[in-house]
């Protein structure tokens, strides 16, 4: 059943500024591991998943932006000389009905809670125009041209303007028509000037605009990185007529392990650890040994598939520690090659991957040289 009180919504993210105060492309700078602009668009998407979204970029960046964003359902639009022209270009590209609520957000604001977006949309749907605001906490002084203080400005009725700002499309059209080619700093100011009411919605004070490099650390603190851990254990017996593969490296001339695939016990443990960390089951479930296509398969395939499954769940592998229990062969001479290969498969630096080995001092099935045990611990991260 359709909810008739829910307005149609369209989103414009403005990212066509020159970043002069920042001294470089601030929107591509990483904040807690992801570019500022990705986070800004992501915040709008998370709050308004069904809304069409226009991303307005500088005209020379349109092609690159299209290659990156189009497949993700984002409409890339060339910006204009001033911010207000860029908003207008995004609006024209979306061509919303007059009743649609158009949400305008700065591409340099990587953090805005979904609840704030919902409240500003609701206020604009009811009143025609609304923006998020934050209180002014410092005492405010008005200065003379010579740098001395002229007066202390009462701050109880002052607020900082944030984005998103939201407007009924019809109200924006009317304001534009009345304003002609005047200049305004944001669309809320445009509507104010036309005498239209603009509702101020108190928003999260951490919704900051990245303007100077110094802003990045403060904004990054808002995003909590999540880490999870998975373990994997595997055991294979030695078998006749087999090559020995460990961590995707062939240990030529050594007795091999028996198994359906290439029996790389190390990579099996790593694949299971990845699946474990992201709650995706185990290797037997994804690669049943009953399936002929996995016969003698290089086990690297299993690890790569586990990485894909992790990625689909939003997880990225950040470290791997592997321990082999083997009486023979001697692992130490092969360790650098195994570590490098494992890091390559996982897409990690070698300092994020560790391979170590121990014997079992002659005890048990490992001690009797019947097989090899692999134990892996993997960490995964999600922003
Ligand atoms: Mg196995």
mmCIF file of C-alpha atoms and ligand atoms in Angstrom:
data_model
loop_
_atom_site.group_PDB
_atom_site.id
_atom_site.type_symbol
_atom_site.label_atom_id
_atom_site.label_comp_id
_atom_site.label_asym_id
_atom_site.label_seq_id
_atom_site.Cartn_x
_atom_site.Cartn_y
_atom_site.Cartn_z
ATOM 1 C CA UNK A 1 0.000 0.000 0.000
ATOM 2 C CA UNK A 2 1.333 3.422 -0.877
ATOM 3 C CA UNK A 3 1.740 5.918 1.895
ATOM 4 C CA UNK A 4 0.050 9.035 0.505
ATOM 5 C CA UNK A 5 1.676 11.351 3.048
ATOM 6 C CA UNK A 6 5.184 10.386 1.877
ATOM 7 C CA UNK A 7 6.413 13.048 -0.607
ATOM 8 C CA UNK A 8 8.439 12.274 -3.734
ATOM 9 C CA UNK A 9 12.039 13.236 -3.056
ATOM 10 C CA UNK A 10 14.983 14.040 -5.351
ATOM 11 C CA UNK A 11 18.556 14.725 -4.231
ATOM 12 C CA UNK A 12 21.211 17.113 -5.540
ATOM 13 C CA UNK A 13 24.751 16.729 -4.222
ATOM 14 C CA UNK A 14 26.877 19.749 -5.125
ATOM 15 C CA UNK A 15 30.551 18.964 -5.718
ATOM 16 C CA UNK A 16 31.595 21.536 -8.289
ATOM 17 C CA UNK A 17 33.619 23.852 -6.033
ATOM 18 C CA UNK A 18 37.301 24.567 -6.584
ATOM 19 C CA UNK A 19 38.585 23.554 -3.097
ATOM 20 C CA UNK A 20 40.854 26.632 -3.059
ATOM 21 C CA UNK A 21 40.746 26.985 0.722
ATOM 22 C CA UNK A 22 41.692 23.330 1.024
ATOM 23 C CA UNK A 23 44.590 23.551 -1.431
ATOM 24 C CA UNK A 24 43.675 20.515 -3.524
ATOM 25 C CA UNK A 25 40.807 18.173 -4.351
ATOM 26 C CA UNK A 26 39.229 17.881 -0.931
ATOM 27 C CA UNK A 27 36.358 15.683 -2.097
ATOM 28 C CA UNK A 28 38.763 12.907 -3.083
ATOM 29 C CA UNK A 29 40.586 13.000 0.252
ATOM 30 C CA UNK A 30 39.961 9.962 2.447
ATOM 31 C CA UNK A 31 38.090 10.406 5.681
ATOM 32 C CA UNK A 32 38.219 7.234 7.791
ATOM 33 C CA UNK A 33 39.181 5.224 4.703
ATOM 34 C CA UNK A 34 36.642 6.560 2.193
ATOM 35 C CA UNK A 35 36.651 9.688 0.004
ATOM 36 C CA UNK A 36 34.733 12.672 1.405
ATOM 37 C CA UNK A 37 32.400 12.775 -1.612
ATOM 38 C CA UNK A 38 31.671 9.030 -1.450
ATOM 39 C CA UNK A 39 30.616 9.502 2.139
ATOM 40 C CA UNK A 40 28.464 12.535 1.331
ATOM 41 C CA UNK A 41 26.653 10.684 -1.465
ATOM 42 C CA UNK A 42 26.481 7.556 0.686
ATOM 43 C CA UNK A 43 24.838 9.490 3.517
ATOM 44 C CA UNK A 44 22.108 10.740 1.164
ATOM 45 C CA UNK A 45 21.648 7.268 -0.308
ATOM 46 C CA UNK A 46 21.358 5.703 3.116
ATOM 47 C CA UNK A 47 18.718 8.238 4.160
ATOM 48 C CA UNK A 48 16.760 8.328 0.878
ATOM 49 C CA UNK A 49 17.470 5.061 -0.946
ATOM 50 C CA UNK A 50 14.671 5.404 -3.507
ATOM 51 C CA UNK A 51 15.288 9.041 -4.471
ATOM 52 C CA UNK A 52 16.893 9.936 -7.834
ATOM 53 C CA UNK A 53 20.247 11.581 -7.157
ATOM 54 C CA UNK A 54 22.098 14.147 -9.286
ATOM 55 C CA UNK A 55 25.785 14.694 -8.541
ATOM 56 C CA UNK A 56 26.993 18.043 -9.839
ATOM 57 C CA UNK A 57 30.738 18.196 -10.618
ATOM 58 C CA UNK A 58 33.040 20.590 -12.457
ATOM 59 C CA UNK A 59 32.615 20.209 -16.215
ATOM 60 C CA UNK A 60 36.156 18.857 -16.692
ATOM 61 C CA UNK A 61 35.372 16.083 -14.182
ATOM 62 C CA UNK A 62 32.121 14.901 -15.766
ATOM 63 C CA UNK A 63 33.629 12.073 -17.775
ATOM 64 C CA UNK A 64 35.614 10.587 -14.901
ATOM 65 C CA UNK A 65 32.661 11.005 -12.550
ATOM 66 C CA UNK A 66 30.333 9.252 -14.972
ATOM 67 C CA UNK A 67 32.700 6.287 -15.228
ATOM 68 C CA UNK A 68 32.633 6.021 -11.443
ATOM 69 C CA UNK A 69 29.029 6.859 -10.549
ATOM 70 C CA UNK A 70 26.738 6.027 -13.452
ATOM 71 C CA UNK A 71 26.645 2.285 -12.800
ATOM 72 C CA UNK A 72 25.613 3.135 -9.239
ATOM 73 C CA UNK A 73 22.519 4.898 -10.476
ATOM 74 C CA UNK A 74 23.833 8.440 -9.962
ATOM 75 C CA UNK A 75 23.096 11.089 -12.573
ATOM 76 C CA UNK A 76 26.285 13.102 -13.173
ATOM 77 C CA UNK A 77 25.708 16.724 -14.154
ATOM 78 C CA UNK A 78 28.148 19.501 -15.136
ATOM 79 C CA UNK A 79 28.222 22.389 -12.667
ATOM 80 C CA UNK A 80 28.182 26.115 -13.333
ATOM 81 C CA UNK A 81 30.363 29.071 -12.389
ATOM 82 C CA UNK A 82 28.704 29.656 -9.005
ATOM 83 C CA UNK A 83 27.309 27.205 -6.466
ATOM 84 C CA UNK A 84 23.802 28.472 -7.203
ATOM 85 C CA UNK A 85 24.282 27.679 -10.923
ATOM 86 C CA UNK A 86 25.416 24.157 -10.050
ATOM 87 C CA UNK A 87 22.329 23.546 -7.917
ATOM 88 C CA UNK A 88 20.188 24.829 -10.760
ATOM 89 C CA UNK A 89 21.886 22.506 -13.276
ATOM 90 C CA UNK A 90 21.214 19.541 -10.999
ATOM 91 C CA UNK A 91 17.609 20.629 -10.620
ATOM 92 C CA UNK A 92 17.116 20.985 -14.393
ATOM 93 C CA UNK A 93 18.595 17.505 -14.934
ATOM 94 C CA UNK A 94 16.216 15.961 -12.375
ATOM 95 C CA UNK A 95 13.246 17.992 -13.622
ATOM 96 C CA UNK A 96 11.105 17.346 -10.520
ATOM 97 C CA UNK A 97 7.354 17.910 -10.272
ATOM 98 C CA UNK A 98 6.397 20.986 -8.228
ATOM 99 C CA UNK A 99 5.316 18.807 -5.288
ATOM 100 C CA UNK A 100 8.596 16.897 -5.132
ATOM 101 C CA UNK A 101 10.861 17.748 -2.217
ATOM 102 C CA UNK A 102 14.328 18.563 -3.574
ATOM 103 C CA UNK A 103 17.156 17.950 -1.107
ATOM 104 C CA UNK A 104 20.380 19.906 -1.674
ATOM 105 C CA UNK A 105 23.521 18.633 0.062
ATOM 106 C CA UNK A 106 27.171 19.763 0.050
ATOM 107 C CA UNK A 107 29.567 17.153 -1.356
ATOM 108 C CA UNK A 108 32.039 18.315 1.318
ATOM 109 C CA UNK A 109 29.824 17.185 4.210
ATOM 110 C CA UNK A 110 30.656 13.507 4.709
ATOM 111 C CA UNK A 111 28.557 12.993 7.829
ATOM 112 C CA UNK A 112 24.842 13.567 8.282
ATOM 113 C CA UNK A 113 22.624 11.152 10.203
ATOM 114 C CA UNK A 114 19.646 9.678 8.262
ATOM 115 C CA UNK A 115 17.275 10.983 10.943
ATOM 116 C CA UNK A 116 18.378 14.578 10.269
ATOM 117 C CA UNK A 117 17.741 14.135 6.549
ATOM 118 C CA UNK A 118 14.287 12.720 7.258
ATOM 119 C CA UNK A 119 13.390 15.651 9.534
ATOM 120 C CA UNK A 120 14.457 18.311 7.037
ATOM 121 C CA UNK A 121 12.505 16.553 4.259
ATOM 122 C CA UNK A 122 9.447 16.393 6.488
ATOM 123 C CA UNK A 123 9.738 20.094 7.393
ATOM 124 C CA UNK A 124 10.087 21.103 3.721
ATOM 125 C CA UNK A 125 7.125 18.944 2.729
ATOM 126 C CA UNK A 126 5.030 20.756 5.329
ATOM 127 C CA UNK A 127 6.361 24.311 4.995
ATOM 128 C CA UNK A 128 7.924 24.568 1.533
ATOM 129 C CA UNK A 129 11.536 25.143 2.633
ATOM 130 C CA UNK A 130 13.772 23.946 5.466
ATOM 131 C CA UNK A 131 17.408 23.600 6.409
ATOM 132 C CA UNK A 132 19.466 21.904 9.083
ATOM 133 C CA UNK A 133 21.054 24.256 11.594
ATOM 134 C CA UNK A 134 23.453 23.952 14.511
ATOM 135 C CA UNK A 135 23.778 26.304 17.479
ATOM 136 C CA UNK A 136 26.548 28.878 17.691
ATOM 137 C CA UNK A 137 28.419 27.914 20.845
ATOM 138 C CA UNK A 138 31.183 30.526 20.905
ATOM 139 C CA UNK A 139 30.511 34.116 21.856
ATOM 140 C CA UNK A 140 30.292 36.102 18.643
ATOM 141 C CA UNK A 141 31.999 39.492 18.177
ATOM 142 C CA UNK A 142 31.411 42.020 15.450
ATOM 143 C CA UNK A 143 34.713 43.652 14.448
ATOM 144 C CA UNK A 144 35.641 47.012 13.049
ATOM 145 C CA UNK A 145 37.811 47.279 9.959
ATOM 146 C CA UNK A 146 40.867 47.979 12.182
ATOM 147 C CA UNK A 147 40.430 44.615 13.941
ATOM 148 C CA UNK A 148 39.089 45.954 17.240
ATOM 149 C CA UNK A 149 35.792 44.765 18.674
ATOM 150 C CA UNK A 150 32.746 46.868 17.926
ATOM 151 C CA UNK A 151 30.175 44.782 19.775
ATOM 152 C CA UNK A 152 29.258 41.418 21.231
ATOM 153 C CA UNK A 153 26.464 39.889 19.164
ATOM 154 C CA UNK A 154 23.764 38.094 21.145
ATOM 155 C CA UNK A 155 23.901 34.549 19.941
ATOM 156 C CA UNK A 156 20.611 33.164 21.275
ATOM 157 C CA UNK A 157 18.947 33.657 17.894
ATOM 158 C CA UNK A 158 21.963 32.805 15.754
ATOM 159 C CA UNK A 159 22.443 29.444 14.069
ATOM 160 C CA UNK A 160 24.957 27.901 11.692
ATOM 161 C CA UNK A 161 23.462 26.830 8.358
ATOM 162 C CA UNK A 162 24.209 23.184 7.499
ATOM 163 C CA UNK A 163 23.066 20.977 4.663
ATOM 164 C CA UNK A 164 20.992 19.234 3.517
ATOM 165 C CA UNK A 165 18.482 21.972 2.800
ATOM 166 C CA UNK A 166 15.164 20.908 1.304
ATOM 167 C CA UNK A 167 12.495 22.628 -0.767
ATOM 168 C CA UNK A 168 9.291 21.885 -2.566
ATOM 169 C CA UNK A 169 10.406 22.093 -6.224
ATOM 170 C CA UNK A 170 7.600 24.532 -6.968
ATOM 171 C CA UNK A 171 8.826 26.903 -4.228
ATOM 172 C CA UNK A 172 12.350 26.848 -5.672
ATOM 173 C CA UNK A 173 11.083 27.489 -9.204
ATOM 174 C CA UNK A 174 9.083 30.475 -7.996
ATOM 175 C CA UNK A 175 12.040 31.874 -6.019
ATOM 176 C CA UNK A 176 14.382 31.519 -8.986
ATOM 177 C CA UNK A 177 11.916 33.229 -11.289
ATOM 178 C CA UNK A 178 11.602 36.172 -8.872
ATOM 179 C CA UNK A 179 15.329 36.486 -8.106
ATOM 180 C CA UNK A 180 16.633 36.681 -11.661
ATOM 181 C CA UNK A 181 20.418 36.756 -11.759
ATOM 182 C CA UNK A 182 21.026 37.922 -8.186
ATOM 183 C CA UNK A 183 23.638 36.146 -6.058
ATOM 184 C CA UNK A 184 22.838 34.052 -3.006
ATOM 185 C CA UNK A 185 24.997 31.834 -0.789
ATOM 186 C CA UNK A 186 22.543 28.975 -0.546
ATOM 187 C CA UNK A 187 18.983 28.230 -1.611
ATOM 188 C CA UNK A 188 17.645 28.884 1.867
ATOM 189 C CA UNK A 189 18.954 32.464 1.528
ATOM 190 C CA UNK A 190 17.260 32.712 -1.855
ATOM 191 C CA UNK A 191 13.884 31.710 -0.427
ATOM 192 C CA UNK A 192 14.355 33.995 2.617
ATOM 193 C CA UNK A 193 14.995 36.915 0.328
ATOM 194 C CA UNK A 194 11.747 36.226 -1.502
ATOM 195 C CA UNK A 195 10.009 36.387 1.848
ATOM 196 C CA UNK A 196 9.195 32.680 1.973
ATOM 197 C CA UNK A 197 9.311 30.921 5.341
ATOM 198 C CA UNK A 198 12.315 28.655 5.872
ATOM 199 C CA UNK A 199 12.035 26.211 8.763
ATOM 200 C CA UNK A 200 15.232 25.745 10.800
ATOM 201 C CA UNK A 201 15.619 22.108 11.862
ATOM 202 C CA UNK A 202 18.208 21.453 14.611
ATOM 203 C CA UNK A 203 20.725 18.952 13.274
ATOM 204 C CA UNK A 204 23.698 16.950 14.503
ATOM 205 C CA UNK A 205 26.501 19.399 15.298
ATOM 206 C CA UNK A 206 29.093 16.932 13.937
ATOM 207 C CA UNK A 207 27.747 17.550 10.402
ATOM 208 C CA UNK A 208 30.808 19.570 9.405
ATOM 209 C CA UNK A 209 31.937 20.871 6.048
ATOM 210 C CA UNK A 210 35.460 19.832 5.132
ATOM 211 C CA UNK A 211 37.032 23.176 4.251
ATOM 212 C CA UNK A 212 40.606 23.022 5.561
ATOM 213 C CA UNK A 213 42.878 19.951 5.881
ATOM 214 C CA UNK A 214 42.632 20.407 9.656
ATOM 215 C CA UNK A 215 38.933 19.532 9.479
ATOM 216 C CA UNK A 216 39.627 15.959 8.370
ATOM 217 C CA UNK A 217 40.730 14.530 11.702
ATOM 218 C CA UNK A 218 37.708 15.921 13.515
ATOM 219 C CA UNK A 219 35.298 14.558 10.911
ATOM 220 C CA UNK A 220 37.043 11.170 10.777
ATOM 221 C CA UNK A 221 36.369 10.740 14.486
ATOM 222 C CA UNK A 222 32.642 10.490 13.758
ATOM 223 C CA UNK A 223 33.019 7.271 11.818
ATOM 224 C CA UNK A 224 33.577 4.178 13.904
ATOM 225 C CA UNK A 225 35.530 1.476 12.158
ATOM 226 C CA UNK A 226 34.240 -2.003 12.882
ATOM 227 C CA UNK A 227 36.543 -4.978 13.055
ATOM 228 C CA UNK A 228 35.713 -8.661 13.215
ATOM 229 C CA UNK A 229 37.867 -11.745 13.562
ATOM 230 C CA UNK A 230 37.546 -15.161 11.957
ATOM 231 C CA UNK A 231 39.460 -18.375 12.465
ATOM 232 C CA UNK A 232 40.007 -21.241 10.062
ATOM 233 C CA UNK A 233 41.395 -24.729 10.672
ATOM 234 C CA UNK A 234 42.168 -27.406 8.095
ATOM 235 C CA UNK A 235 43.912 -30.772 8.046
ATOM 236 C CA UNK A 236 45.015 -32.858 5.083
ATOM 237 C CA UNK A 237 46.840 -36.219 5.065
ATOM 238 C CA UNK A 238 49.801 -36.876 2.813
ATOM 239 C CA UNK A 239 48.887 -38.939 -0.257
ATOM 240 C CA UNK A 240 50.785 -40.645 -3.064
ATOM 241 C CA UNK A 241 51.389 -38.994 -6.446
ATOM 242 C CA UNK A 242 50.556 -35.479 -5.285
ATOM 243 C CA UNK A 243 52.383 -32.138 -5.446
ATOM 244 C CA UNK A 244 52.681 -30.119 -2.228
ATOM 245 C CA UNK A 245 51.002 -26.706 -2.372
ATOM 246 C CA UNK A 246 51.096 -24.318 0.573
ATOM 247 C CA UNK A 247 49.862 -20.706 0.342
ATOM 248 C CA UNK A 248 49.659 -20.991 -3.438
ATOM 249 C CA UNK A 249 53.349 -21.957 -3.651
ATOM 250 C CA UNK A 250 54.465 -25.383 -4.926
ATOM 251 C CA UNK A 251 57.162 -26.951 -2.738
ATOM 252 C CA UNK A 252 58.752 -28.974 -5.525
ATOM 253 C CA UNK A 253 59.989 -32.474 -4.719
ATOM 254 C CA UNK A 254 58.200 -32.698 -1.363
ATOM 255 C CA UNK A 255 55.500 -35.275 -0.568
ATOM 256 C CA UNK A 256 52.073 -33.849 -1.417
ATOM 257 C CA UNK A 257 48.778 -33.716 0.454
ATOM 258 C CA UNK A 258 45.717 -35.730 -0.566
ATOM 259 C CA UNK A 259 42.479 -33.879 -1.319
ATOM 260 C CA UNK A 260 39.869 -33.104 -3.924
ATOM 261 C CA UNK A 261 41.383 -29.753 -4.980
ATOM 262 C CA UNK A 262 45.123 -29.061 -4.956
ATOM 263 C CA UNK A 263 44.822 -29.691 -1.175
ATOM 264 C CA UNK A 264 46.502 -26.404 -0.223
ATOM 265 C CA UNK A 265 45.701 -26.794 3.458
ATOM 266 C CA UNK A 266 46.970 -23.279 4.216
ATOM 267 C CA UNK A 267 44.679 -21.515 1.741
ATOM 268 C CA UNK A 268 41.734 -23.629 2.893
ATOM 269 C CA UNK A 269 42.251 -22.425 6.455
ATOM 270 C CA UNK A 270 42.567 -18.822 5.249
ATOM 271 C CA UNK A 271 39.369 -19.082 3.158
ATOM 272 C CA UNK A 272 37.501 -20.485 6.170
ATOM 273 C CA UNK A 273 38.837 -17.701 8.396
ATOM 274 C CA UNK A 274 37.584 -15.051 5.941
ATOM 275 C CA UNK A 275 34.158 -16.699 5.709
ATOM 276 C CA UNK A 276 34.076 -17.007 9.486
ATOM 277 C CA UNK A 277 34.929 -13.345 10.068
ATOM 278 C CA UNK A 278 32.044 -12.125 7.939
ATOM 279 C CA UNK A 279 29.513 -14.755 8.984
ATOM 280 C CA UNK A 280 29.397 -16.424 5.561
ATOM 281 C CA UNK A 281 29.494 -20.115 6.450
ATOM 282 C CA UNK A 282 32.392 -22.385 5.560
ATOM 283 C CA UNK A 283 34.410 -23.606 2.620
ATOM 284 C CA UNK A 284 32.618 -26.963 2.398
ATOM 285 C CA UNK A 285 29.327 -25.160 1.886
ATOM 286 C CA UNK A 286 30.617 -22.928 -0.917
ATOM 287 C CA UNK A 287 32.897 -25.490 -2.626
ATOM 288 C CA UNK A 288 31.454 -28.972 -1.999
ATOM 289 C CA UNK A 289 34.100 -31.685 -2.536
ATOM 290 C CA UNK A 290 31.361 -33.605 -4.398
ATOM 291 C CA UNK A 291 31.593 -31.083 -7.250
ATOM 292 C CA UNK A 292 33.775 -32.292 -10.087
ATOM 293 C CA UNK A 293 34.760 -28.764 -11.105
ATOM 294 C CA UNK A 294 36.835 -28.331 -7.967
ATOM 295 C CA UNK A 295 38.943 -31.467 -8.686
ATOM 296 C CA UNK A 296 42.635 -30.435 -8.573
ATOM 297 C CA UNK A 297 41.464 -26.786 -8.581
ATOM 298 C CA UNK A 298 43.997 -24.207 -7.384
ATOM 299 C CA UNK A 299 42.821 -23.270 -3.893
ATOM 300 C CA UNK A 300 43.499 -19.616 -4.621
ATOM 301 C CA UNK A 301 40.029 -19.701 -6.239
ATOM 302 C CA UNK A 302 38.449 -20.482 -2.870
ATOM 303 C CA UNK A 303 40.202 -17.578 -1.184
ATOM 304 C CA UNK A 304 39.248 -15.192 -3.989
ATOM 305 C CA UNK A 305 35.626 -16.312 -3.765
ATOM 306 C CA UNK A 306 35.687 -15.836 0.013
ATOM 307 C CA UNK A 307 37.036 -12.290 -0.540
ATOM 308 C CA UNK A 308 34.156 -11.595 -2.924
ATOM 309 C CA UNK A 309 31.591 -12.888 -0.440
ATOM 310 C CA UNK A 310 33.175 -10.704 2.254
ATOM 311 C CA UNK A 311 33.094 -7.674 -0.056
ATOM 312 C CA UNK A 312 29.406 -8.249 -0.827
ATOM 313 C CA UNK A 313 28.786 -8.024 2.914
ATOM 314 C CA UNK A 314 30.816 -4.805 3.176
ATOM 315 C CA UNK A 315 33.901 -6.387 4.749
ATOM 316 C CA UNK A 316 37.514 -5.895 3.708
ATOM 317 C CA UNK A 317 40.251 -8.244 4.921
ATOM 318 C CA UNK A 318 42.812 -6.272 6.902
ATOM 319 C CA UNK A 319 45.241 -8.886 8.249
ATOM 320 C CA UNK A 320 45.990 -12.591 8.197
ATOM 321 C CA UNK A 321 48.084 -14.736 10.525
ATOM 322 C CA UNK A 322 48.737 -18.344 9.529
ATOM 323 C CA UNK A 323 50.351 -21.154 11.499
ATOM 324 C CA UNK A 324 51.284 -24.513 9.998
ATOM 325 C CA UNK A 325 51.834 -27.638 12.089
ATOM 326 C CA UNK A 326 54.157 -29.841 10.050
ATOM 327 C CA UNK A 327 56.934 -32.259 10.988
ATOM 328 C CA UNK A 328 58.118 -32.159 7.382
ATOM 329 C CA UNK A 329 58.998 -30.535 5.080
ATOM 330 C CA UNK A 330 60.949 -27.655 6.643
ATOM 331 C CA UNK A 331 58.770 -24.597 6.077
ATOM 332 C CA UNK A 332 61.335 -21.897 6.918
ATOM 333 C CA UNK A 333 63.102 -21.785 3.517
ATOM 334 C CA UNK A 334 59.746 -21.339 1.751
ATOM 335 C CA UNK A 335 58.264 -18.865 4.185
ATOM 336 C CA UNK A 336 59.141 -15.601 2.368
ATOM 337 C CA UNK A 337 57.657 -16.899 -0.901
ATOM 338 C CA UNK A 338 54.539 -18.184 0.869
ATOM 339 C CA UNK A 339 54.046 -14.907 2.712
ATOM 340 C CA UNK A 340 54.452 -12.856 -0.471
ATOM 341 C CA UNK A 341 52.055 -15.100 -2.392
ATOM 342 C CA UNK A 342 49.435 -15.054 0.362
ATOM 343 C CA UNK A 343 49.663 -11.250 0.629
ATOM 344 C CA UNK A 344 49.210 -11.020 -3.152
ATOM 345 C CA UNK A 345 46.101 -13.215 -3.125
ATOM 346 C CA UNK A 346 44.586 -11.257 -0.237
ATOM 347 C CA UNK A 347 45.506 -7.876 -1.753
ATOM 348 C CA UNK A 348 47.422 -6.955 1.412
ATOM 349 C CA UNK A 349 50.880 -5.652 2.142
ATOM 350 C CA UNK A 350 53.387 -8.258 3.354
ATOM 351 C CA UNK A 351 53.459 -6.579 6.754
ATOM 352 C CA UNK A 352 49.743 -7.371 7.106
ATOM 353 C CA UNK A 353 50.301 -11.090 6.515
ATOM 354 C CA UNK A 354 52.254 -13.520 8.662
ATOM 355 C CA UNK A 355 53.218 -17.147 8.007
ATOM 356 C CA UNK A 356 54.769 -19.275 10.704
ATOM 357 C CA UNK A 357 55.266 -22.965 11.344
ATOM 358 C CA UNK A 358 56.010 -25.387 14.116
ATOM 359 C CA UNK A 359 56.605 -29.116 14.398
ATOM 360 C CA UNK A 360 54.785 -31.260 16.946
ATOM 361 C CA UNK A 361 58.006 -32.647 18.447
ATOM 362 C CA UNK A 362 57.267 -36.094 17.028
ATOM 363 C CA UNK A 363 53.906 -36.382 18.774
ATOM 364 C CA UNK A 364 50.567 -37.332 17.285
ATOM 365 C CA UNK A 365 49.583 -37.632 13.616
ATOM 366 C CA UNK A 366 51.600 -34.560 12.633
ATOM 367 C CA UNK A 367 54.587 -35.940 14.512
ATOM 368 C CA UNK A 368 54.210 -39.263 12.672
ATOM 369 C CA UNK A 369 54.316 -37.277 9.374
ATOM 370 C CA UNK A 370 50.813 -38.373 8.413
ATOM 371 C CA UNK A 371 49.558 -34.892 7.516
ATOM 372 C CA UNK A 372 49.723 -31.121 7.929
ATOM 373 C CA UNK A 373 47.476 -28.832 10.001
ATOM 374 C CA UNK A 374 46.856 -25.179 9.150
ATOM 375 C CA UNK A 375 45.405 -22.587 11.548
ATOM 376 C CA UNK A 376 44.501 -19.115 10.249
ATOM 377 C CA UNK A 377 43.206 -15.962 11.905
ATOM 378 C CA UNK A 378 41.868 -13.187 9.709
ATOM 379 C CA UNK A 379 40.599 -9.715 10.635
ATOM 380 C CA UNK A 380 38.057 -7.890 8.468
ATOM 381 C CA UNK A 381 37.029 -4.231 8.652
ATOM 382 C CA UNK A 382 33.971 -2.276 7.695
ATOM 383 C CA UNK A 383 33.659 1.495 7.760
HETATM 384 MG MG1 LIG B 1 40.764 -28.666 2.979
#
